[in-house]
Coordinates of N, CA and C in Angstrom, one line a residue:
M1 N 174.3 6.3 73.1 CA 173.4 6.1 74.3 C 174.3 6.4 75.7
Y2 N 173.4 7.0 76.5 CA 174.1 7.3 77.7 C 173.9 6.2 78.6
M3 N 175.1 5.7 79.3 CA 175.0 4.6 80.3 C 175.5 5.4 81.6
K4 N 175.1 4.7 82.5 CA 175.4 5.4 83.8 C 176.7 5.0 84.1
V5 N 177.8 5.5 85.0 CA 179.0 5.4 85.3 C 179.4 4.0 85.9
D6 N 178.4 3.4 86.8 CA 178.6 2.3 87.6 C 178.6 1.2 86.5
I7 N 177.7 1.4 85.5 CA 177.5 0.3 84.5 C 178.7 0.2 83.7
Q8 N 179.3 1.7 83.3 CA 180.5 1.7 82.6 C 181.7 1.1 83.2
I9 N 181.7 1.2 84.4 CA 182.8 0.8 85.2 C 182.8 -0.8 85.2
Y10 N 181.5 -1.4 85.6 CA 181.2 -2.9 85.7 C 181.5 -3.5 84.3
L11 N 181.3 -2.8 83.1 CA 181.5 -3.5 82.1 C 182.9 -3.7 81.6
K12 N 183.6 -2.3 82.0 CA 185.1 -2.3 81.7 C 185.9 -3.4 82.5
R13 N 185.4 -3.7 83.6 CA 186.2 -4.6 84.6 C 185.9 -6.3 84.1
L14 N 184.6 -6.1 83.6 CA 184.3 -7.5 83.0 C 185.3 -7.8 81.8
K15 N 185.2 -6.9 80.8 CA 185.8 -6.9 79.7 C 187.5 -7.1 80.1
D16 N 188.1 -6.2 80.8 CA 189.6 -6.4 81.3 C 189.6 -7.9 81.8
F17 N 188.6 -8.5 82.7 CA 189.0 -9.6 83.2 C 189.0 -10.9 82.1
F18 N 187.9 -10.9 81.3 CA 188.1 -11.8 80.2 C 189.1 -11.6 79.1
D19 N 189.4 -10.4 78.9 CA 190.8 -10.1 78.1 C 191.8 -10.8 78.8
S20 N 192.1 -10.7 79.9 CA 193.3 -10.9 80.7 C 193.4 -12.3 81.2
D21 N 192.4 -13.0 81.7 CA 192.3 -14.3 82.2 C 191.7 -15.4 80.9
I22 N 192.9 -16.0 80.2 CA 192.1 -16.7 79.1 C 191.6 -17.9 79.7
E23 N 191.9 -18.4 80.8 CA 191.4 -19.6 81.3 C 189.8 -19.7 81.8
A24 N 189.6 -18.2 82.5 CA 188.4 -17.7 82.9 C 187.5 -17.6 81.9
R25 N 188.2 -17.2 80.8 CA 187.2 -17.0 79.5 C 186.8 -18.4 78.7
R26 N 187.9 -19.4 79.1 CA 187.3 -20.8 78.3 C 186.4 -21.3 79.3
D27 N 186.4 -21.2 80.6 CA 185.4 -21.8 81.6 C 184.0 -21.2 81.2
M28 N 183.9 -20.2 81.0 CA 182.8 -19.1 81.0 C 182.4 -19.6 79.3
F29 N 182.9 -19.6 78.4 CA 182.5 -20.0 77.1 C 182.8 -21.2 76.5
G30 N 183.4 -21.9 76.9 CA 184.0 -23.1 76.4 C 185.0 -22.8 75.2
H31 N 184.8 -23.7 74.2 CA 185.8 -23.3 73.1 C 184.7 -22.9 72.1
S32 N 183.6 -22.3 72.0 CA 182.7 -21.8 71.2 C 183.4 -20.4 71.1
E33 N 183.0 -19.8 69.7 CA 183.2 -18.4 69.4 C 182.1 -17.7 69.5
I34 N 182.0 -17.3 70.6 CA 180.8 -16.3 70.9 C 181.1 -15.0 70.5
D35 N 180.2 -14.2 70.0 CA 180.3 -12.9 69.5 C 180.5 -12.1 70.8
M36 N 181.7 -11.5 71.2 CA 181.9 -10.8 72.5 C 181.0 -9.5 72.5
D37 N 181.0 -8.9 71.3 CA 180.1 -7.6 71.2 C 178.7 -7.7 71.7
E38 N 178.2 -8.7 70.9 CA 176.6 -9.0 71.3 C 176.6 -9.5 72.8
F39 N 177.7 -10.1 73.4 CA 177.5 -10.8 74.9 C 177.6 -9.4 75.7
Y40 N 178.5 -8.5 75.3 CA 178.5 -7.1 76.3 C 177.2 -6.4 75.8
K41 N 176.8 -6.2 74.9 CA 175.5 -5.6 74.7 C 174.4 -6.1 75.4
M42 N 174.3 -7.5 75.8 CA 173.2 -8.3 76.7 C 173.6 -8.0 78.0
V43 N 174.8 -8.1 78.2 CA 175.3 -7.7 79.6 C 174.9 -6.3 80.1
T44 N 175.3 -5.4 79.0 CA 174.7 -4.2 79.3 C 173.4 -3.9 79.6
K45 N 172.6 -4.4 78.8 CA 170.9 -4.5 79.0 C 170.6 -4.8 80.5
K46 N 171.1 -6.1 80.7 CA 171.0 -6.7 82.1 C 171.3 -6.1 83.1
A47 N 172.5 -5.3 83.0 CA 173.1 -4.3 84.0 C 172.3 -3.4 84.2
T48 N 172.0 -2.6 83.3 CA 170.9 -1.3 83.2 C 169.7 -1.9 84.1
I49 N 169.1 -2.9 83.8 CA 167.8 -3.6 84.4 C 168.2 -3.7 86.2
N50 N 169.3 -4.3 86.3 CA 169.8 -4.5 87.6 C 169.8 -3.3 88.6
S51 N 170.5 -2.3 87.7 CA 171.0 -0.9 88.4 C 169.7 -0.3 89.0
K52 N 168.6 -0.4 88.2 CA 167.4 0.3 88.2 C 166.7 -0.5 89.3
K53 N 166.6 -1.5 89.4 CA 166.1 -2.4 90.3 C 166.5 -2.4 91.5
N54 N 167.9 -2.7 91.7 CA 168.3 -2.8 93.1 C 169.6 -1.8 93.2
G55 N 169.9 -1.0 92.5 CA 171.1 0.0 92.4 C 172.5 -0.7 92.2
D56 N 172.6 -2.0 91.9 CA 173.7 -2.5 91.7 C 173.7 -3.1 90.2
P57 N 174.7 -2.9 89.3 CA 174.5 -3.6 88.0 C 175.1 -4.6 87.8
M58 N 175.9 -5.2 88.9 CA 176.4 -6.6 88.7 C 175.6 -7.7 88.5
L59 N 175.9 -8.6 87.7 CA 175.2 -9.7 87.1 C 175.6 -11.1 88.0
S60 N 174.4 -11.8 88.3 CA 174.7 -13.1 89.2 C 175.4 -14.2 88.1
G61 N 175.9 -15.1 88.5 CA 176.8 -16.1 87.9 C 175.2 -16.8 87.0
T62 N 174.3 -16.8 87.4 CA 173.0 -17.5 86.7 C 172.5 -16.4 85.5
E63 N 172.5 -15.1 85.8 CA 172.4 -14.3 84.6 C 173.5 -14.4 83.4
L64 N 174.7 -14.4 83.9 CA 175.8 -14.4 82.9 C 175.6 -15.8 82.3
L65 N 175.2 -16.9 83.1 CA 175.3 -18.0 82.2 C 173.9 -18.2 81.3
E66 N 172.8 -17.5 81.7 CA 171.7 -17.2 80.7 C 172.0 -16.4 79.3
I67 N 172.7 -15.5 79.6 CA 173.4 -14.6 78.3 C 174.2 -15.6 77.4
V68 N 175.0 -16.4 78.2 CA 176.0 -17.4 77.6 C 175.1 -18.5 76.6
T69 N 174.1 -18.8 77.3 CA 173.4 -20.0 77.0 C 172.5 -19.3 75.5
D70 N 172.2 -18.2 75.7 CA 171.3 -17.5 74.4 C 172.1 -17.5 73.3
L71 N 173.3 -17.1 73.8 CA 174.3 -16.8 72.4 C 174.8 -18.0 71.8
A72 N 174.7 -18.8 72.8 CA 175.2 -20.5 72.1 C 174.0 -21.1 71.4
L73 N 172.9 -20.8 71.7 CA 171.6 -21.4 71.1 C 171.5 -20.7 70.0
K74 N 171.9 -19.4 69.7 CA 171.8 -18.7 68.5 C 172.8 -19.2 67.5
D75 N 173.8 -19.5 68.1 CA 175.0 -20.2 67.0 C 174.4 -21.4 66.6
I76 N 174.0 -22.3 67.5 CA 173.2 -23.5 67.0 C 172.3 -23.5 66.1
R77 N 171.4 -22.3 66.2 CA 170.3 -22.2 65.4 C 170.7 -22.1 64.0
E78 N 171.7 -21.1 63.9 CA 172.3 -21.0 62.5 C 172.9 -22.0 61.9
E79 N 173.8 -22.6 62.8 CA 174.3 -23.9 62.0 C 173.2 -25.0 61.4
I80 N 172.2 -25.2 62.3 CA 170.9 -26.2 61.8 C 170.5 -25.5 60.6
E81 N 170.4 -24.1 60.4 CA 170.0 -23.6 59.3 C 170.9 -24.2 57.9
V82 N 172.1 -23.7 58.2 CA 173.0 -24.2 57.2 C 173.1 -25.9 57.0
A83 N 172.9 -26.4 57.9 CA 172.9 -28.0 57.8 C 171.4 -28.3 56.8
N84 N 170.6 -27.4 57.0 CA 169.3 -27.7 56.1 C 169.4 -27.2 54.7
F85 N 170.1 -26.2 54.5 CA 170.4 -25.8 53.2 C 171.3 -26.8 52.6
I86 N 172.5 -27.3 53.2 CA 173.2 -28.1 52.7 C 172.3 -29.3 52.2
K87 N 171.5 -29.9 53.1 CA 170.6 -31.2 52.9 C 169.7 -30.9 51.6
R88 N 169.1 -29.9 51.7 CA 168.4 -29.6 50.3 C 169.1 -29.2 49.0
Q89 N 170.3 -28.8 49.2 CA 171.4 -29.0 47.9 C 171.5 -30.1 47.6
Q90 N 171.9 -31.1 48.4 CA 172.0 -32.3 48.1 C 171.1 -32.9 47.4
E91 N 169.8 -32.7 47.7 CA 168.6 -33.4 47.1 C 168.4 -32.8 45.8
V92 N 168.8 -31.7 45.5 CA 168.5 -31.1 44.1 C 169.5 -31.5 43.3
E93 N 170.8 -32.0 43.8 CA 171.9 -32.4 42.8 C 171.6 -33.8 42.7
K94 N 171.0 -34.4 43.5 CA 170.3 -36.0 43.1 C 169.5 -35.9 41.7
L95 N 168.9 -34.7 41.4 CA 168.0 -34.8 40.2 C 168.6 -34.5 38.9
F96 N 170.1 -34.4 39.0 CA 171.0 -34.1 37.7 C 171.7 -35.6 37.7
I97 N 171.7 -35.8 36.1 CA 172.7 -37.1 36.0 C 173.7 -36.8 35.2
H98 N 175.0 -37.2 35.5 CA 175.9 -37.0 34.7 C 176.0 -38.1 33.5
I99 N 176.1 -37.8 32.3 CA 175.9 -38.6 31.1 C 177.4 -39.0 30.6
K100 N 177.9 -37.5 30.4 CA 179.2 -37.8 29.5 C 180.0 -36.7 30.0
D101 N 181.4 -37.1 30.0 CA 182.4 -35.9 30.5 C 182.5 -34.7 29.7
G102 N 182.7 -33.6 30.0 CA 182.9 -32.3 29.2 C 181.2 -31.8 28.8
F103 N 180.1 -32.5 29.3 CA 178.9 -31.9 29.0 C 178.1 -31.5 30.5
P104 N 177.4 -30.9 30.3 CA 176.9 -30.5 31.9 C 175.7 -31.5 32.3
P105 N 175.6 -31.6 33.5 CA 174.7 -32.7 34.0 C 173.2 -32.3 33.4
L106 N 172.4 -33.5 33.1 CA 171.2 -33.5 32.6 C 170.0 -33.6 33.9
C107 N 169.0 -32.9 33.5 CA 167.9 -33.0 34.5 C 166.7 -33.2 33.7
L108 N 166.0 -34.3 33.8 CA 164.7 -34.6 33.5 C 163.3 -34.0 34.5
N109 N 162.9 -33.1 34.3 CA 162.0 -32.9 35.4 C 160.4 -32.5 34.7

């Protein structure tokens, strides 16, 4: 994918900033494990839009926060789906009765 030079420079500076300043990274992302590759892809898309719109690829603080929030919510949705799976698995396990050691659980359906 072809990317304008000013967007490449902006992204490089942003990556260098978050790689070198751990405190700033923690302030921006908290202690969550956000996928940085996905973050930079979303920043690139928004920077391209900004560059076409007003000639400057730089994102505002609000735009960066929106991207971080979107990624955090994505992680939360995945955690909720895992929680629902575990809950359903526990409900299935309740159907089985342990009768005797050495034998598999019994299910009367």
